[in-house]
Amino acid sequence: MEVPEAGFTEIDCYGAEPKESDAGRLSAGEVARLAVEELRLPSPVVRLSPSVDAVQVVRVPTWLWVEGGVWRPVSETAEVPGVSVTATARPVRVVWSLGDGGEVVCGGPGTPWDGSFPADAASPDCGYTYVRSSVGEPGGTFTVSAAVVWDVTWEGDGQSGRVPGLVTVDEVAVTVDEIQALVR
């Protein structure tokens, strides 16, 4: 799955055909663009278990999640004389790129690991298991990114629509090592 670049420069507001606006009056679609431009989407914060600061281990499950504060709707209203439009963004999925070519798509923020789970347990909803180390990579690390994809809808002046492709991203460098044991 290809993830669009974070941010946007041009906004396409899909919805009902714009009504003929009065001379000099902005249409609901034009005001929707203003509302979407004012949205302040929270940036995700990558969390892993083992921790981002710790070494991930080949063939040991890595839990993936983003801080819960990201996973909430965000709304903004734009008003001009005669037209008021509210845009609401909702996070719908997180696309994880694990740096080794692996990708995981999670339908929620993921479950934070805590001590109530066994140390070797796989995440119940968002995890990954590395099959090779990062030792041969530049800096000895993989770049892990979490891209939160937002679904944005807008309503106002008797019209509604949606804006595709809003994404916020965080990335971290992660060391993955292989542990070998000798059994006698």
mmCIF file of C-alpha atoms in Angstrom:
data_model
loop_
_atom_site.group_PDB
_atom_site.id
_atom_site.type_symbol
_atom_site.label_atom_id
_atom_site.label_comp_id
_atom_site.label_asym_id
_atom_site.label_seq_id
_atom_site.Cartn_x
_atom_site.Cartn_y
_atom_site.Cartn_z
ATOM 1 C CA MET A 1 0.000 0.000 0.000
ATOM 2 C CA GLU A 2 1.428 3.354 -0.978
ATOM 3 C CA VAL A 3 1.005 6.107 1.596
ATOM 4 C CA PRO A 4 0.616 9.685 0.371
ATOM 5 C CA GLU A 5 3.135 12.249 1.549
ATOM 6 C CA ALA A 6 2.246 13.931 4.815
ATOM 7 C CA GLY A 7 0.386 17.193 4.463
ATOM 8 C CA PHE A 8 -1.179 18.570 1.339
ATOM 9 C CA THR A 9 -0.967 21.536 -0.937
ATOM 10 C CA GLU A 10 -4.199 21.258 -2.904
ATOM 11 C CA ILE A 11 -7.424 19.997 -1.421
ATOM 12 C CA ASP A 12 -10.049 18.231 -3.473
ATOM 13 C CA CYS A 13 -13.390 18.350 -1.682
ATOM 14 C CA TYR A 14 -15.630 15.593 -2.983
ATOM 15 C CA GLY A 15 -19.349 15.882 -2.408
ATOM 16 C CA ALA A 16 -22.494 17.253 -3.911
ATOM 17 C CA GLU A 17 -22.113 19.512 -6.921
ATOM 18 C CA PRO A 18 -21.617 23.047 -5.645
ATOM 19 C CA LYS A 19 -24.745 25.179 -5.662
ATOM 20 C CA GLU A 20 -24.704 28.292 -7.750
ATOM 21 C CA SER A 21 -23.405 30.865 -5.309
ATOM 22 C CA ASP A 22 -24.600 34.411 -5.113
ATOM 23 C CA ALA A 23 -22.275 36.859 -6.822
ATOM 24 C CA GLY A 24 -19.215 37.266 -4.596
ATOM 25 C CA ARG A 25 -20.340 34.592 -2.125
ATOM 26 C CA LEU A 26 -18.107 31.565 -1.598
ATOM 27 C CA SER A 27 -19.639 28.140 -2.223
ATOM 28 C CA ALA A 28 -19.817 25.496 0.521
ATOM 29 C CA GLY A 29 -17.006 23.599 -1.236
ATOM 30 C CA GLU A 30 -14.768 26.661 -1.164
ATOM 31 C CA VAL A 31 -15.495 27.238 2.523
ATOM 32 C CA ALA A 32 -14.857 23.506 3.150
ATOM 33 C CA ARG A 33 -11.344 24.015 1.778
ATOM 34 C CA LEU A 34 -10.828 26.781 4.337
ATOM 35 C CA ALA A 35 -12.089 24.552 7.176
ATOM 36 C CA VAL A 36 -9.833 21.663 6.125
ATOM 37 C CA GLU A 37 -6.811 23.951 5.876
ATOM 38 C CA GLU A 38 -7.452 25.002 9.494
ATOM 39 C CA LEU A 39 -7.528 21.406 10.820
ATOM 40 C CA ARG A 40 -4.648 20.757 13.214
ATOM 41 C CA LEU A 41 -4.189 17.016 13.038
ATOM 42 C CA PRO A 42 -2.069 15.561 15.845
ATOM 43 C CA SER A 43 1.173 13.919 14.819
ATOM 44 C CA PRO A 44 1.540 10.269 15.732
ATOM 45 C CA VAL A 45 4.225 9.169 18.182
ATOM 46 C CA VAL A 46 5.703 5.745 17.373
ATOM 47 C CA ARG A 47 5.740 3.306 20.272
ATOM 48 C CA LEU A 48 7.193 -0.212 20.216
ATOM 49 C CA SER A 49 7.713 -3.051 22.611
ATOM 50 C CA PRO A 50 10.518 -3.733 23.089
ATOM 51 C CA SER A 51 10.941 0.044 23.438
ATOM 52 C CA VAL A 52 12.208 2.195 20.561
ATOM 53 C CA ASP A 53 15.387 2.727 22.617
ATOM 54 C CA ALA A 54 15.895 -1.010 23.096
ATOM 55 C CA VAL A 55 17.105 -3.509 20.526
ATOM 56 C CA GLN A 56 14.391 -5.412 18.648
ATOM 57 C CA VAL A 57 15.181 -9.092 18.268
ATOM 58 C CA VAL A 58 14.822 -11.247 15.158
ATOM 59 C CA ARG A 59 11.906 -13.707 15.494
ATOM 60 C CA VAL A 60 10.566 -12.047 18.665
ATOM 61 C CA PRO A 61 7.213 -10.243 18.234
ATOM 62 C CA THR A 62 7.397 -6.448 18.199
ATOM 63 C CA TRP A 63 4.280 -4.624 19.363
ATOM 64 C CA LEU A 64 3.341 -1.496 17.379
ATOM 65 C CA TRP A 65 1.149 1.369 18.544
ATOM 66 C CA VAL A 66 0.758 5.125 18.334
ATOM 67 C CA GLU A 67 -0.021 7.291 21.325
ATOM 68 C CA GLY A 68 -3.765 7.237 22.052
ATOM 69 C CA GLY A 69 -4.136 11.027 21.898
ATOM 70 C CA VAL A 70 -3.889 10.812 18.105
ATOM 71 C CA TRP A 71 -6.872 8.499 17.843
ATOM 72 C CA ARG A 72 -9.700 11.017 18.140
ATOM 73 C CA PRO A 73 -11.796 13.125 15.789
ATOM 74 C CA VAL A 74 -10.655 16.674 15.077
ATOM 75 C CA SER A 75 -13.095 19.327 13.822
ATOM 76 C CA GLU A 76 -12.800 22.870 12.541
ATOM 77 C CA THR A 77 -15.473 25.284 11.352
ATOM 78 C CA ALA A 78 -14.938 27.993 8.757
ATOM 79 C CA GLU A 79 -17.443 30.780 8.321
ATOM 80 C CA VAL A 80 -17.896 33.511 5.766
ATOM 81 C CA PRO A 81 -20.972 35.708 5.431
ATOM 82 C CA GLY A 82 -23.877 33.391 4.662
ATOM 83 C CA VAL A 83 -21.951 30.086 4.743
ATOM 84 C CA SER A 84 -20.675 27.955 7.634
ATOM 85 C CA VAL A 85 -18.907 24.626 7.024
ATOM 86 C CA THR A 86 -17.535 22.144 9.552
ATOM 87 C CA ALA A 87 -14.803 19.686 8.546
ATOM 88 C CA THR A 88 -14.196 16.634 10.753
ATOM 89 C CA ALA A 89 -11.146 14.370 10.421
ATOM 90 C CA ARG A 90 -11.209 10.849 11.870
ATOM 91 C CA PRO A 91 -8.198 8.509 11.972
ATOM 92 C CA VAL A 92 -9.020 5.287 10.100
ATOM 93 C CA ARG A 93 -5.797 3.266 9.940
ATOM 94 C CA VAL A 94 -2.083 3.292 10.604
ATOM 95 C CA VAL A 95 0.249 2.141 7.846
ATOM 96 C CA TRP A 96 3.519 0.924 9.347
ATOM 97 C CA SER A 97 6.653 0.658 7.243
ATOM 98 C CA LEU A 98 9.147 -1.459 9.191
ATOM 99 C CA GLY A 99 12.311 -0.550 7.301
ATOM 100 C CA ASP A 100 13.116 -4.073 6.125
ATOM 101 C CA GLY A 101 10.510 -4.044 3.348
ATOM 102 C CA GLY A 102 7.737 -5.204 5.668
ATOM 103 C CA GLU A 103 4.488 -3.304 6.032
ATOM 104 C CA VAL A 104 1.592 -3.662 8.467
ATOM 105 C CA VAL A 105 -1.782 -1.923 8.213
ATOM 106 C CA CYS A 106 -3.674 -1.612 11.498
ATOM 107 C CA GLY A 107 -7.300 -0.496 11.780
ATOM 108 C CA GLY A 108 -6.665 1.272 15.078
ATOM 109 C CA PRO A 109 -3.872 2.770 17.172
ATOM 110 C CA GLY A 110 -2.619 -0.628 18.401
ATOM 111 C CA THR A 111 -2.442 -1.990 21.937
ATOM 112 C CA PRO A 112 0.309 -0.741 24.258
ATOM 113 C CA TRP A 113 2.291 -3.596 25.788
ATOM 114 C CA ASP A 114 2.304 -3.769 29.569
ATOM 115 C CA GLY A 115 3.497 -6.259 32.165
ATOM 116 C CA SER A 116 0.191 -8.132 32.173
ATOM 117 C CA PHE A 117 1.142 -9.705 28.830
ATOM 118 C CA PRO A 118 3.757 -12.467 28.568
ATOM 119 C CA ALA A 119 7.110 -11.105 27.367
ATOM 120 C CA ASP A 120 6.996 -13.266 24.220
ATOM 121 C CA ALA A 121 3.321 -12.632 23.358
ATOM 122 C CA ALA A 122 2.362 -11.225 19.974
ATOM 123 C CA SER A 123 0.253 -8.056 19.902
ATOM 124 C CA PRO A 124 -3.479 -8.774 19.717
ATOM 125 C CA ASP A 125 -4.041 -6.193 16.981
ATOM 126 C CA CYS A 126 -0.890 -4.549 15.619
ATOM 127 C CA GLY A 127 2.493 -6.224 15.569
ATOM 128 C CA TYR A 128 5.383 -7.422 13.460
ATOM 129 C CA THR A 129 8.150 -10.003 13.676
ATOM 130 C CA TYR A 130 11.485 -9.193 12.068
ATOM 131 C CA VAL A 131 13.176 -12.042 10.187
ATOM 132 C CA ARG A 132 16.550 -10.359 9.650
ATOM 133 C CA SER A 133 18.758 -7.960 11.534
ATOM 134 C CA SER A 134 19.532 -4.353 10.646
ATOM 135 C CA VAL A 135 23.281 -4.867 11.056
ATOM 136 C CA GLY A 136 24.057 -4.383 7.334
ATOM 137 C CA GLU A 137 21.900 -1.259 6.966
ATOM 138 C CA PRO A 138 23.211 2.326 6.986
ATOM 139 C CA GLY A 139 23.743 3.246 10.631
ATOM 140 C CA GLY A 140 22.885 -0.328 11.599
ATOM 141 C CA THR A 141 19.199 0.562 11.871
ATOM 142 C CA PHE A 142 15.879 0.298 10.052
ATOM 143 C CA THR A 143 13.696 3.385 9.692
ATOM 144 C CA VAL A 144 10.242 2.584 11.098
ATOM 145 C CA SER A 145 7.391 4.914 10.166
ATOM 146 C CA ALA A 146 3.775 5.122 11.254
ATOM 147 C CA ALA A 147 1.448 6.969 8.867
ATOM 148 C CA VAL A 148 -1.987 7.753 10.279
ATOM 149 C CA VAL A 149 -4.523 8.026 7.448
ATOM 150 C CA TRP A 150 -7.442 10.388 8.120
ATOM 151 C CA ASP A 151 -10.955 10.340 6.673
ATOM 152 C CA VAL A 152 -12.199 13.924 6.426
ATOM 153 C CA THR A 153 -15.844 14.818 5.879
ATOM 154 C CA TRP A 154 -17.461 18.215 5.712
ATOM 155 C CA GLU A 155 -20.997 19.598 6.048
ATOM 156 C CA GLY A 156 -22.500 23.018 5.575
ATOM 157 C CA ASP A 157 -24.953 25.114 3.622
ATOM 158 C CA GLY A 158 -27.034 21.986 2.906
ATOM 159 C CA GLN A 159 -24.107 20.166 1.290
ATOM 160 C CA SER A 160 -21.540 17.603 2.349
ATOM 161 C CA GLY A 161 -18.455 15.905 0.996
ATOM 162 C CA ARG A 162 -15.180 14.255 1.799
ATOM 163 C CA VAL A 163 -11.491 15.040 1.439
ATOM 164 C CA PRO A 164 -9.198 12.075 0.723
ATOM 165 C CA GLY A 165 -5.546 11.594 1.458
ATOM 166 C CA LEU A 166 -4.709 13.473 4.661
ATOM 167 C CA VAL A 167 -1.831 11.711 6.442
ATOM 168 C CA THR A 168 0.323 12.456 9.485
ATOM 169 C CA VAL A 169 3.623 10.593 9.931
ATOM 170 C CA ASP A 170 6.268 9.834 12.543
ATOM 171 C CA GLU A 171 9.442 7.825 12.088
ATOM 172 C CA VAL A 172 12.191 6.427 14.275
ATOM 173 C CA ALA A 173 15.437 4.521 13.793
ATOM 174 C CA VAL A 174 15.283 0.991 15.191
ATOM 175 C CA THR A 175 18.087 -1.480 15.772
ATOM 176 C CA VAL A 176 17.212 -5.132 15.115
ATOM 177 C CA ASP A 177 19.686 -7.781 16.211
ATOM 178 C CA GLU A 178 19.853 -11.529 16.004
ATOM 179 C CA ILE A 179 20.539 -13.595 19.085
ATOM 180 C CA GLN A 180 22.054 -17.015 18.612
ATOM 181 C CA ALA A 181 22.304 -19.694 21.222
ATOM 182 C CA LEU A 182 24.394 -22.787 21.316
ATOM 183 C CA VAL A 183 22.622 -25.850 22.674
ATOM 184 C CA ARG A 184 24.796 -28.657 23.997
#
